[in-house]
PDB file of C-alpha atoms in Angstrom:
ATOM      1  CA  MET A   1    -133.428 -86.170 102.795  1.00 84.00           C
ATOM      2  CA  GLU A   2    -130.098 -87.453 101.290  1.00 92.00           C
ATOM      3  CA  TYR A   3    -129.496 -85.979  97.915  1.00 96.00           C
ATOM      4  CA  ALA A   4    -125.850 -86.021  97.315  1.00 96.00           C
ATOM      5  CA  ASN A   5    -125.510 -89.874  96.621  1.00 96.00           C
ATOM      6  CA  HIS A   6    -127.789 -89.482  93.620  1.00 97.00           C
ATOM      7  CA  LEU A   7    -125.119 -87.325  91.910  1.00 97.00           C
ATOM      8  CA  ASN A   8    -123.228 -90.578  91.373  1.00 96.00           C
ATOM      9  CA  GLU A   9    -126.017 -91.760  88.999  1.00 97.00           C
ATOM     10  CA  TYR A  10    -125.165 -88.976  86.553  1.00 97.00           C
ATOM     11  CA  ALA A  11    -122.246 -88.607  84.214  1.00 96.00           C
ATOM     12  CA  PRO A  12    -119.542 -86.091  85.173  1.00 96.00           C
ATOM     13  CA  ALA A  13    -119.565 -82.423  83.849  1.00 96.00           C
ATOM     14  CA  TRP A  14    -117.895 -81.559  80.716  1.00 97.00           C
ATOM     15  CA  SER A  15    -114.477 -79.735  81.065  1.00 96.00           C
ATOM     16  CA  ALA A  16    -114.264 -76.026  80.746  1.00 95.00           C
ATOM     17  CA  ALA A  17    -112.753 -76.502  77.326  1.00 96.00           C
ATOM     18  CA  GLN A  18    -115.456 -78.742  76.058  1.00 97.00           C
ATOM     19  CA  VAL A  19    -118.135 -76.168  77.207  1.00 96.00           C
ATOM     20  CA  ASP A  20    -116.330 -73.324  75.503  1.00 95.00           C
ATOM     21  CA  GLN A  21    -116.224 -75.364  72.364  1.00 97.00           C
ATOM     22  CA  GLU A  22    -119.987 -76.083  72.558  1.00 97.00           C
ATOM     23  CA  VAL A  23    -120.862 -72.453  73.216  1.00 96.00           C
ATOM     24  CA  THR A  24    -118.870 -71.469  70.140  1.00 97.00           C
ATOM     25  CA  ARG A  25    -120.779 -73.954  68.040  1.00 97.00           C
ATOM     26  CA  ILE A  26    -124.199 -72.830  69.294  1.00 97.00           C
ATOM     27  CA  ARG A  27    -123.218 -69.134  68.972  1.00 97.00           C
ATOM     28  CA  GLU A  28    -122.812 -69.864  65.182  1.00 98.00           C
ATOM     29  CA  ALA A  29    -125.991 -71.807  65.099  1.00 98.00           C
ATOM     30  CA  ALA A  30    -127.823 -68.997  66.776  1.00 98.00           C
ATOM     31  CA  LYS A  31    -127.501 -66.746  63.633  1.00 98.00           C
ATOM     32  CA  ARG A  32    -130.370 -68.700  62.107  1.00 98.00           C
ATOM     33  CA  ASN A  33    -132.704 -67.518  64.935  1.00 98.00           C
ATOM     34  CA  HIS A  34    -132.126 -63.763  64.350  1.00 98.00           C
ATOM     35  CA  ASN A  35    -135.653 -63.190  63.193  1.00 98.00           C
ATOM     36  CA  THR A  36    -138.885 -61.691  64.368  1.00 98.00           C
ATOM     37  CA  ASP A  37    -140.595 -64.916  65.385  1.00 98.00           C
ATOM     38  CA  VAL A  38    -137.873 -65.884  67.654  1.00 98.00           C
ATOM     39  CA  TYR A  39    -137.631 -62.386  69.111  1.00 98.00           C
ATOM     40  CA  LYS A  40    -141.341 -62.500  69.774  1.00 98.00           C
ATOM     41  CA  MET A  41    -141.007 -65.830  71.629  1.00 98.00           C
ATOM     42  CA  CYS A  42    -138.141 -64.452  73.529  1.00 98.00           C
ATOM     43  CA  TYR A  43    -140.096 -61.338  74.540  1.00 98.00           C
ATOM     44  CA  SER A  44    -142.952 -63.541  75.773  1.00 98.00           C
ATOM     45  CA  ALA A  45    -140.554 -65.442  77.849  1.00 98.00           C
ATOM     46  CA  ILE A  46    -139.401 -62.422  79.903  1.00 98.00           C
ATOM     47  CA  ASP A  47    -139.823 -62.102  83.586  1.00 98.00           C
ATOM     48  CA  LEU A  48    -139.905 -58.263  83.541  1.00 97.00           C
ATOM     49  CA  THR A  49    -137.737 -57.365  86.478  1.00 97.00           C
ATOM     50  CA  THR A  50    -137.435 -54.488  88.947  1.00 97.00           C
ATOM     51  CA  LEU A  51    -135.198 -55.185  91.972  1.00 96.00           C
ATOM     52  CA  SER A  52    -133.826 -51.925  93.133  1.00 96.00           C
ATOM     53  CA  CYS A  53    -133.413 -50.247  96.428  1.00 96.00           C
ATOM     54  CA  ASN A  54    -135.365 -47.370  94.983  1.00 97.00           C
ATOM     55  CA  ASP A  55    -138.481 -49.456  94.378  1.00 98.00           C
ATOM     56  CA  SER A  56    -141.524 -48.012  95.969  1.00 98.00           C
ATOM     57  CA  VAL A  57    -145.326 -48.799  95.739  1.00 98.00           C
ATOM     58  CA  THR A  58    -145.573 -45.814  93.338  1.00 98.00           C
ATOM     59  CA  SER A  59    -142.766 -46.846  91.056  1.00 98.00           C
ATOM     60  CA  VAL A  60    -143.610 -50.604  91.114  1.00 98.00           C
ATOM     61  CA  THR A  61    -147.313 -49.723  90.431  1.00 98.00           C
ATOM     62  CA  GLU A  62    -146.299 -47.641  87.370  1.00 98.00           C
ATOM     63  CA  PHE A  63    -144.059 -50.411  86.188  1.00 97.00           C
ATOM     64  CA  ALA A  64    -146.725 -53.018  86.402  1.00 98.00           C
ATOM     65  CA  ARG A  65    -149.362 -50.726  84.933  1.00 98.00           C
ATOM     66  CA  LYS A  66    -147.280 -50.320  81.804  1.00 97.00           C
ATOM     67  CA  ALA A  67    -146.797 -54.109  81.462  1.00 97.00           C
ATOM     68  CA  ALA A  68    -150.623 -54.510  81.812  1.00 97.00           C
ATOM     69  CA  GLU A  69    -151.429 -51.820  79.216  1.00 97.00           C
ATOM     70  CA  PHE A  70    -149.143 -53.604  76.741  1.00 97.00           C
ATOM     71  CA  TYR A  71    -151.884 -56.003  75.768  1.00 97.00           C
ATOM     72  CA  GLN A  72    -153.803 -53.187  74.303  1.00 96.00           C
ATOM     73  CA  LYS A  73    -150.850 -51.166  72.838  1.00 96.00           C
ATOM     74  CA  TYR A  74    -149.169 -54.062  71.121  1.00 97.00           C
ATOM     75  CA  PRO A  75    -151.893 -56.722  70.559  1.00 97.00           C
ATOM     76  CA  HIS A  76    -149.745 -58.389  67.770  1.00 97.00           C
ATOM     77  CA  ILE A  77    -146.978 -59.147  70.159  1.00 98.00           C
ATOM     78  CA  PRO A  78    -147.330 -61.763  73.097  1.00 98.00           C
ATOM     79  CA  ASN A  79    -146.723 -59.972  76.319  1.00 98.00           C
ATOM     80  CA  VAL A  80    -144.128 -60.769  79.017  1.00 98.00           C
ATOM     81  CA  ALA A  81    -144.645 -63.971  81.000  1.00 98.00           C
ATOM     82  CA  SER A  82    -144.444 -62.223  84.387  1.00 98.00           C
ATOM     83  CA  ILE A  83    -143.321 -59.327  86.586  1.00 98.00           C
ATOM     84  CA  CYS A  84    -140.557 -60.049  89.000  1.00 98.00           C
ATOM     85  CA  ILE A  85    -140.296 -57.956  92.209  1.00 98.00           C
ATOM     86  CA  TYR A  86    -139.306 -58.053  95.889  1.00 98.00           C
ATOM     87  CA  PRO A  87    -141.724 -59.838  98.189  1.00 98.00           C
ATOM     88  CA  ALA A  88    -143.120 -56.638  99.701  1.00 98.00           C
ATOM     89  CA  PHE A  89    -144.463 -55.643  96.267  1.00 98.00           C
ATOM     90  CA  VAL A  90    -146.330 -58.769  95.254  1.00 98.00           C
ATOM     91  CA  GLU A  91    -149.663 -57.431  96.357  1.00 98.00           C
ATOM     92  CA  THR A  92    -148.906 -54.103  94.729  1.00 98.00           C
ATOM     93  CA  VAL A  93    -148.294 -55.871  91.374  1.00 98.00           C
ATOM     94  CA  GLY A  94    -151.290 -57.988  91.844  1.00 98.00           C
ATOM     95  CA  LEU A  95    -153.625 -54.966  92.056  1.00 98.00           C
ATOM     96  CA  ALA A  96    -151.966 -53.464  88.922  1.00 97.00           C
ATOM     97  CA  VAL A  97    -152.202 -56.463  86.696  1.00 97.00           C
ATOM     98  CA  ASP A  98    -155.628 -57.859  87.982  1.00 96.00           C
ATOM     99  CA  GLY A  99    -157.670 -59.120  85.032  1.00 95.00           C
ATOM    100  CA  THR A 100    -154.628 -59.963  82.883  1.00 96.00           C
ATOM    101  CA  PRO A 101    -152.948 -63.396  82.413  1.00 96.00           C
ATOM    102  CA  MET A 102    -149.646 -61.982  83.628  1.00 96.00           C
ATOM    103  CA  ARG A 103    -148.018 -64.064  86.423  1.00 98.00           C
ATOM    104  CA  ILE A 104    -146.350 -62.597  89.425  1.00 98.00           C
ATOM    105  CA  THR A 105    -142.760 -63.572  90.276  1.00 98.00           C
ATOM    106  CA  SER A 106    -141.239 -62.797  93.646  1.00 98.00           C
ATOM    107  CA  VAL A 107    -137.573 -63.276  94.658  1.00 98.00           C
ATOM    108  CA  GLY A 108    -137.388 -64.757  98.086  1.00 98.00           C
ATOM    109  CA  GLY A 109    -135.382 -66.720 100.500  1.00 97.00           C
ATOM    110  CA  GLY A 110    -133.045 -63.899 101.515  1.00 97.00           C
ATOM    111  CA  PHE A 111    -132.354 -62.900  97.889  1.00 97.00           C
ATOM    112  CA  PRO A 112    -129.765 -62.111  96.594  1.00 95.00           C
ATOM    113  CA  ALA A 113    -127.059 -63.544  99.016  1.00 95.00           C
ATOM    114  CA  ALA A 114    -129.428 -66.140 100.755  1.00 96.00           C
ATOM    115  CA  GLN A 115    -127.347 -65.638 103.791  1.00 96.00           C
ATOM    116  CA  THR A 116    -130.025 -65.736 106.604  1.00 97.00           C
ATOM    117  CA  PHE A 117    -131.747 -68.267 108.759  1.00 98.00           C
ATOM    118  CA  LEU A 118    -133.601 -70.968 106.900  1.00 98.00           C
ATOM    119  CA  GLU A 119    -136.713 -70.243 108.979  1.00 97.00           C
ATOM    120  CA  VAL A 120    -136.630 -66.603 107.673  1.00 98.00           C
ATOM    121  CA  LYS A 121    -136.171 -67.879 104.101  1.00 98.00           C
ATOM    122  CA  ALA A 122    -139.150 -70.147 104.452  1.00 98.00           C
ATOM    123  CA  LEU A 123    -141.334 -67.588 106.125  1.00 98.00           C
ATOM    124  CA  GLU A 124    -140.543 -64.903 103.488  1.00 98.00           C
ATOM    125  CA  VAL A 125    -141.543 -67.207 100.680  1.00 98.00           C
ATOM    126  CA  ALA A 126    -144.679 -68.320 102.433  1.00 97.00           C
ATOM    127  CA  MET A 127    -145.623 -64.603 102.876  1.00 98.00           C
ATOM    128  CA  ALA A 128    -144.986 -63.827  99.198  1.00 98.00           C
ATOM    129  CA  VAL A 129    -147.196 -66.840  98.082  1.00 98.00           C
ATOM    130  CA  GLU A 130    -149.831 -65.792 100.553  1.00 98.00           C
ATOM    131  CA  ASN A 131    -149.823 -62.321  99.102  1.00 98.00           C
ATOM    132  CA  GLY A 132    -150.425 -63.637  95.629  1.00 98.00           C
ATOM    133  CA  ALA A 133    -147.047 -64.701  94.042  1.00 98.00           C
ATOM    134  CA  ASP A 134    -147.358 -67.352  91.325  1.00 98.00           C
ATOM    135  CA  GLU A 135    -143.741 -67.984  91.041  1.00 98.00           C
ATOM    136  CA  ILE A 136    -140.796 -67.782  93.468  1.00 98.00           C
ATOM    137  CA  ASP A 137    -137.103 -67.221  92.632  1.00 98.00           C
ATOM    138  CA  ILE A 138    -134.454 -68.216  95.304  1.00 98.00           C
ATOM    139  CA  VAL A 139    -130.664 -68.533  95.449  1.00 98.00           C
ATOM    140  CA  LEU A 140    -129.230 -71.863  96.156  1.00 98.00           C
ATOM    141  CA  ASN A 141    -126.910 -71.605  99.214  1.00 98.00           C
ATOM    142  CA  VAL A 142    -123.427 -70.992  97.588  1.00 97.00           C
ATOM    143  CA  GLY A 143    -121.421 -71.330 100.821  1.00 97.00           C
ATOM    144  CA  ARG A 144    -122.698 -74.907 101.381  1.00 98.00           C
ATOM    145  CA  MET A 145    -121.972 -75.896  97.787  1.00 98.00           C
ATOM    146  CA  LEU A 146    -118.475 -74.545  98.048  1.00 98.00           C
ATOM    147  CA  THR A 147    -117.743 -76.532 101.186  1.00 98.00           C
ATOM    148  CA  GLY A 148    -119.302 -79.724  99.875  1.00 98.00           C
ATOM    149  CA  GLU A 149    -122.475 -79.654 101.931  1.00 98.00           C
ATOM    150  CA  TYR A 150    -124.564 -80.837  99.172  1.00 98.00           C
ATOM    151  CA  ASP A 151    -127.358 -82.392 101.238  1.00 98.00           C
ATOM    152  CA  GLU A 152    -127.683 -79.285 103.330  1.00 98.00           C
ATOM    153  CA  ALA A 153    -127.980 -77.046 100.339  1.00 98.00           C
ATOM    154  CA  ALA A 154    -130.541 -79.287  98.665  1.00 98.00           C
ATOM    155  CA  ASN A 155    -132.542 -79.712 101.884  1.00 98.00           C
ATOM    156  CA  GLU A 156    -132.887 -75.830 102.033  1.00 98.00           C
ATOM    157  CA  VAL A 157    -134.582 -76.020  98.629  1.00 98.00           C
ATOM    158  CA  GLU A 158    -136.799 -78.838  99.835  1.00 98.00           C
ATOM    159  CA  VAL A 159    -137.931 -76.972 102.967  1.00 98.00           C
ATOM    160  CA  ILE A 160    -138.733 -73.841 100.889  1.00 98.00           C
ATOM    161  CA  ARG A 161    -140.477 -75.909  98.273  1.00 97.00           C
ATOM    162  CA  SER A 162    -142.726 -77.269 101.240  1.00 95.00           C
ATOM    163  CA  GLU A 163    -143.935 -73.697 101.857  1.00 91.00           C
ATOM    164  CA  MET A 164    -145.888 -73.480  98.602  1.00 94.00           C
ATOM    165  CA  ASP A 165    -148.543 -75.553  96.754  1.00 93.00           C
ATOM    166  CA  GLY A 166    -147.676 -77.653  93.783  1.00 94.00           C
ATOM    167  CA  ASP A 167    -149.049 -75.061  91.291  1.00 96.00           C
ATOM    168  CA  ILE A 168    -146.536 -72.424  92.539  1.00 98.00           C
ATOM    169  CA  VAL A 169    -143.393 -72.346  90.234  1.00 98.00           C
ATOM    170  CA  LEU A 170    -140.180 -72.550  92.088  1.00 98.00           C
ATOM    171  CA  LYS A 171    -136.911 -71.237  90.144  1.00 98.00           C
ATOM    172  CA  VAL A 172    -133.591 -71.842  91.844  1.00 98.00           C
ATOM    173  CA  ILE A 173    -130.785 -69.546  90.999  1.00 97.00           C
ATOM    174  CA  ILE A 174    -127.350 -71.095  90.458  1.00 97.00           C
ATOM    175  CA  GLU A 175    -124.717 -68.578  91.224  1.00 95.00           C
ATOM    176  CA  SER A 176    -122.422 -69.914  88.466  1.00 93.00           C
ATOM    177  CA  GLY A 177    -120.048 -66.987  88.848  1.00 92.00           C
ATOM    178  CA  ALA A 178    -119.281 -68.025  92.349  1.00 95.00           C
ATOM    179  CA  LEU A 179    -119.232 -71.864  91.760  1.00 96.00           C
ATOM    180  CA  LYS A 180    -117.083 -71.388  88.690  1.00 93.00           C
ATOM    181  CA  THR A 181    -116.462 -74.903  87.620  1.00 96.00           C
ATOM    182  CA  PRO A 182    -118.745 -76.966  85.227  1.00 97.00           C
ATOM    183  CA  ASP A 183    -118.555 -79.738  87.914  1.00 97.00           C
ATOM    184  CA  LEU A 184    -120.014 -77.609  90.722  1.00 98.00           C
ATOM    185  CA  ILE A 185    -122.509 -75.836  88.490  1.00 97.00           C
ATOM    186  CA  ARG A 186    -123.768 -79.249  87.179  1.00 98.00           C
ATOM    187  CA  LYS A 187    -123.970 -80.692  90.796  1.00 98.00           C
ATOM    188  CA  ALA A 188    -125.856 -77.469  91.794  1.00 98.00           C
ATOM    189  CA  SER A 189    -128.329 -77.811  89.091  1.00 98.00           C
ATOM    190  CA  LEU A 190    -128.938 -81.517  89.676  1.00 98.00           C
ATOM    191  CA  LEU A 191    -129.342 -81.013  93.483  1.00 98.00           C
ATOM    192  CA  SER A 192    -131.879 -78.236  92.874  1.00 98.00           C
ATOM    193  CA  MET A 193    -133.942 -80.476  90.635  1.00 98.00           C
ATOM    194  CA  PHE A 194    -133.725 -83.397  93.067  1.00 98.00           C
ATOM    195  CA  ALA A 195    -135.121 -81.081  95.793  1.00 98.00           C
ATOM    196  CA  GLY A 196    -138.099 -79.938  93.730  1.00 98.00           C
ATOM    197  CA  ALA A 197    -137.000 -76.969  91.447  1.00 98.00           C
ATOM    198  CA  ASP A 198    -139.344 -76.295  88.489  1.00 98.00           C
ATOM    199  CA  PHE A 199    -136.636 -74.130  86.893  1.00 98.00           C
ATOM    200  CA  VAL A 200    -132.885 -73.614  87.222  1.00 98.00           C
ATOM    201  CA  LYS A 201    -131.714 -70.089  86.541  1.00 94.00           C
ATOM    202  CA  THR A 202    -128.271 -68.634  85.687  1.00 88.00           C
ATOM    203  CA  SER A 203    -126.490 -65.512  84.194  1.00 74.00           C
ATOM    204  CA  THR A 204    -123.867 -67.825  82.588  1.00 80.00           C
ATOM    205  CA  ALA A 205    -123.237 -71.488  82.285  1.00 94.00           C
ATOM    206  CA  ALA A 206    -126.331 -72.202  80.324  1.00 96.00           C
ATOM    207  CA  VAL A 207    -124.855 -74.990  78.372  1.00 97.00           C
ATOM    208  CA  VAL A 208    -123.791 -76.902  81.616  1.00 97.00           C
ATOM    209  CA  MET A 209    -127.222 -76.313  83.138  1.00 97.00           C
ATOM    210  CA  CYS A 210    -129.277 -77.352  80.154  1.00 98.00           C
ATOM    211  CA  GLN A 211    -127.236 -80.550  79.830  1.00 98.00           C
ATOM    212  CA  ALA A 212    -128.203 -81.168  83.520  1.00 98.00           C
ATOM    213  CA  ILE A 213    -131.844 -80.575  82.742  1.00 98.00           C
ATOM    214  CA  ARG A 214    -131.678 -82.986  79.742  1.00 98.00           C
ATOM    215  CA  ASP A 215    -129.858 -85.710  81.751  1.00 98.00           C
ATOM    216  CA  TYR A 216    -132.350 -85.302  84.585  1.00 98.00           C
ATOM    217  CA  TYR A 217    -135.367 -85.519  82.343  1.00 98.00           C
ATOM    218  CA  GLU A 218    -133.927 -88.693  80.673  1.00 98.00           C
ATOM    219  CA  LYS A 219    -133.692 -90.367  84.169  1.00 97.00           C
ATOM    220  CA  THR A 220    -136.907 -89.103  85.760  1.00 98.00           C
ATOM    221  CA  GLY A 221    -139.319 -88.093  82.903  1.00 98.00           C
ATOM    222  CA  ARG A 222    -139.783 -84.649  84.694  1.00 98.00           C
ATOM    223  CA  LYS A 223    -139.232 -81.547  82.612  1.00 98.00           C
ATOM    224  CA  VAL A 224    -137.536 -78.736  84.486  1.00 98.00           C
ATOM    225  CA  GLY A 225    -137.349 -75.261  82.905  1.00 98.00           C
ATOM    226  CA  PHE A 226    -134.370 -73.044  82.274  1.00 98.00           C
ATOM    227  CA  LYS A 227    -134.185 -69.307  82.952  1.00 97.00           C
ATOM    228  CA  ALA A 228    -131.375 -66.995  81.677  1.00 96.00           C
ATOM    229  CA  ALA A 229    -130.821 -63.814  83.703  1.00 89.00           C
ATOM    230  CA  GLY A 230    -128.374 -61.161  84.069  1.00 77.00           C
ATOM    231  CA  GLY A 231    -126.640 -61.634  80.658  1.00 79.00           C
ATOM    232  CA  VAL A 232    -129.509 -60.767  78.295  1.00 90.00           C
ATOM    233  CA  ARG A 233    -129.516 -57.232  76.934  1.00 93.00           C
ATOM    234  CA  THR A 234    -130.069 -57.415  73.310  1.00 96.00           C
ATOM    235  CA  ALA A 235    -132.488 -59.393  70.973  1.00 97.00           C
ATOM    236  CA  GLU A 236    -129.372 -61.410  69.703  1.00 97.00           C
ATOM    237  CA  ASP A 237    -128.587 -62.372  73.393  1.00 96.00           C
ATOM    238  CA  GLY A 238    -132.060 -63.722  73.674  1.00 96.00           C
ATOM    239  CA  ALA A 239    -131.758 -65.580  70.460  1.00 97.00           C
ATOM    240  CA  LEU A 240    -128.605 -67.165  71.681  1.00 96.00           C
ATOM    241  CA  TYR A 241    -130.245 -68.544  74.891  1.00 97.00           C
ATOM    242  CA  TYR A 242    -133.134 -69.681  72.699  1.00 98.00           C
ATOM    243  CA  THR A 243    -130.643 -71.533  70.578  1.00 98.00           C
ATOM    244  CA  ILE A 244    -128.922 -73.195  73.555  1.00 97.00           C
ATOM    245  CA  VAL A 245    -132.320 -74.461  74.736  1.00 98.00           C
ATOM    246  CA  GLU A 246    -133.245 -75.518  71.179  1.00 98.00           C
ATOM    247  CA  GLU A 247    -130.037 -77.342  70.566  1.00 98.00           C
ATOM    248  CA  ILE A 248    -129.635 -79.123  73.967  1.00 98.00           C
ATOM    249  CA  LEU A 249    -133.260 -79.655  75.123  1.00 98.00           C
ATOM    250  CA  GLY A 250    -135.185 -79.404  71.929  1.00 98.00           C
ATOM    251  CA  LYS A 251    -138.100 -77.385  70.649  1.00 97.00           C
ATOM    252  CA  GLU A 252    -140.441 -78.807  73.060  1.00 98.00           C
ATOM    253  CA  TRP A 253    -138.659 -76.783  75.857  1.00 98.00           C
ATOM    254  CA  LEU A 254    -139.264 -73.479  73.870  1.00 98.00           C
ATOM    255  CA  THR A 255    -142.433 -72.461  75.673  1.00 98.00           C
ATOM    256  CA  THR A 256    -142.882 -70.025  78.579  1.00 97.00           C
ATOM    257  CA  ASP A 257    -143.718 -73.005  80.961  1.00 98.00           C
ATOM    258  CA  LEU A 258    -140.108 -74.195  80.405  1.00 98.00           C
ATOM    259  CA  PHE A 259    -137.985 -71.193  79.122  1.00 98.00           C
ATOM    260  CA  ARG A 260    -137.772 -67.734  80.766  1.00 98.00           C
ATOM    261  CA  ILE A 261    -135.517 -64.703  80.422  1.00 97.00           C
ATOM    262  CA  GLY A 262    -134.949 -62.438  83.434  1.00 94.00           C
ATOM    263  CA  ALA A 263    -134.604 -58.832  82.125  1.00 87.00           C
ATOM    264  CA  SER A 264    -135.424 -55.279  82.407  1.00 84.00           C
ATOM    265  CA  SER A 265    -133.473 -53.239  79.679  1.00 84.00           C
ATOM    266  CA  ALA A 266    -133.541 -56.189  77.401  1.00 92.00           C
ATOM    267  CA  ALA A 267    -137.414 -55.756  76.996  1.00 95.00           C
ATOM    268  CA  ASN A 268    -137.075 -52.497  75.181  1.00 96.00           C
ATOM    269  CA  ASN A 269    -134.197 -53.951  72.990  1.00 96.00           C
ATOM    270  CA  ILE A 270    -136.141 -56.992  71.905  1.00 97.00           C
ATOM    271  CA  LEU A 271    -139.288 -54.962  71.410  1.00 97.00           C
ATOM    272  CA  SER A 272    -137.278 -52.572  69.195  1.00 97.00           C
ATOM    273  CA  ALA A 273    -136.005 -55.501  67.137  1.00 97.00           C
ATOM    274  CA  ILE A 274    -139.491 -56.737  66.601  1.00 98.00           C
ATOM    275  CA  GLU A 275    -140.971 -53.501  65.593  1.00 97.00           C
ATOM    276  CA  GLY A 276    -137.840 -52.454  63.438  1.00 96.00           C
ATOM    277  CA  ARG A 277    -137.469 -49.097  65.264  1.00 96.00           C
ATOM    278  CA  GLU A 278    -136.292 -47.810  68.602  1.00 95.00           C
ATOM    279  CA  ILE A 279    -138.796 -48.286  71.314  1.00 94.00           C
ATOM    280  CA  LYS A 280    -138.416 -47.218  74.988  1.00 93.00           C
ATOM    281  CA  TYR A 281    -141.714 -48.573  76.414  1.00 94.00           C
ATOM    282  CA  PHE A 282    -140.376 -49.529  79.903  1.00 91.00           C
TER     283      PHE A 282
END
């Protein structure tokens, strides 16, 4: 399908200077959200992640088991939204969290570089879903974005989306560090949404992407979620992303259906901030 021509229906991206100014404003506003209630919401939005070459059935089982036991050990704190792992461990996590409401997220599509055949990407995603993944995280093709092959990049997302039922959540990772400019990051975000993404995800450029989500919603009426990943280490980091979403998209986006945080070490830090003492649970 042709997607690139729809980009002309949207206003251009802000300049880098405008984005920096908005980040400075929101960073100051985020101080109001340095409190336990916000930290609890941020904790509940975490996709608890282990994506290591050292992962094994044993280590992932233990990781997932601890997450499942959290419900009993900390009943006053809402648990993380999901556990995020490589496709080969989807079934392993499913066995460990069986009987809990926790969702299973799998990276896929040749993660993290996405530099493989589209057929391989689609098959990997299909296999992860077949094994029990509730949510799939893929990387938008950076090379195609950098060379202006926008339709091709979006069509990859469309093909992968077709490998899963409508109730499976698709998160598309925008490699903002590689795309660099607000213009390309905005285009990548919009193209992903055009092609069926339920979330767009980044380690930076949250302001640009949330603006794209807002503008897309105003034109289509479809709410797409935002996931922050890679830059969240402290409770204050979580509160900053919470505030970006709150300021640009509004409080109605501050649910785990529309806001996620990809994290591993941040889980302990946010939990410590909630409890007021150092906790190393994971």
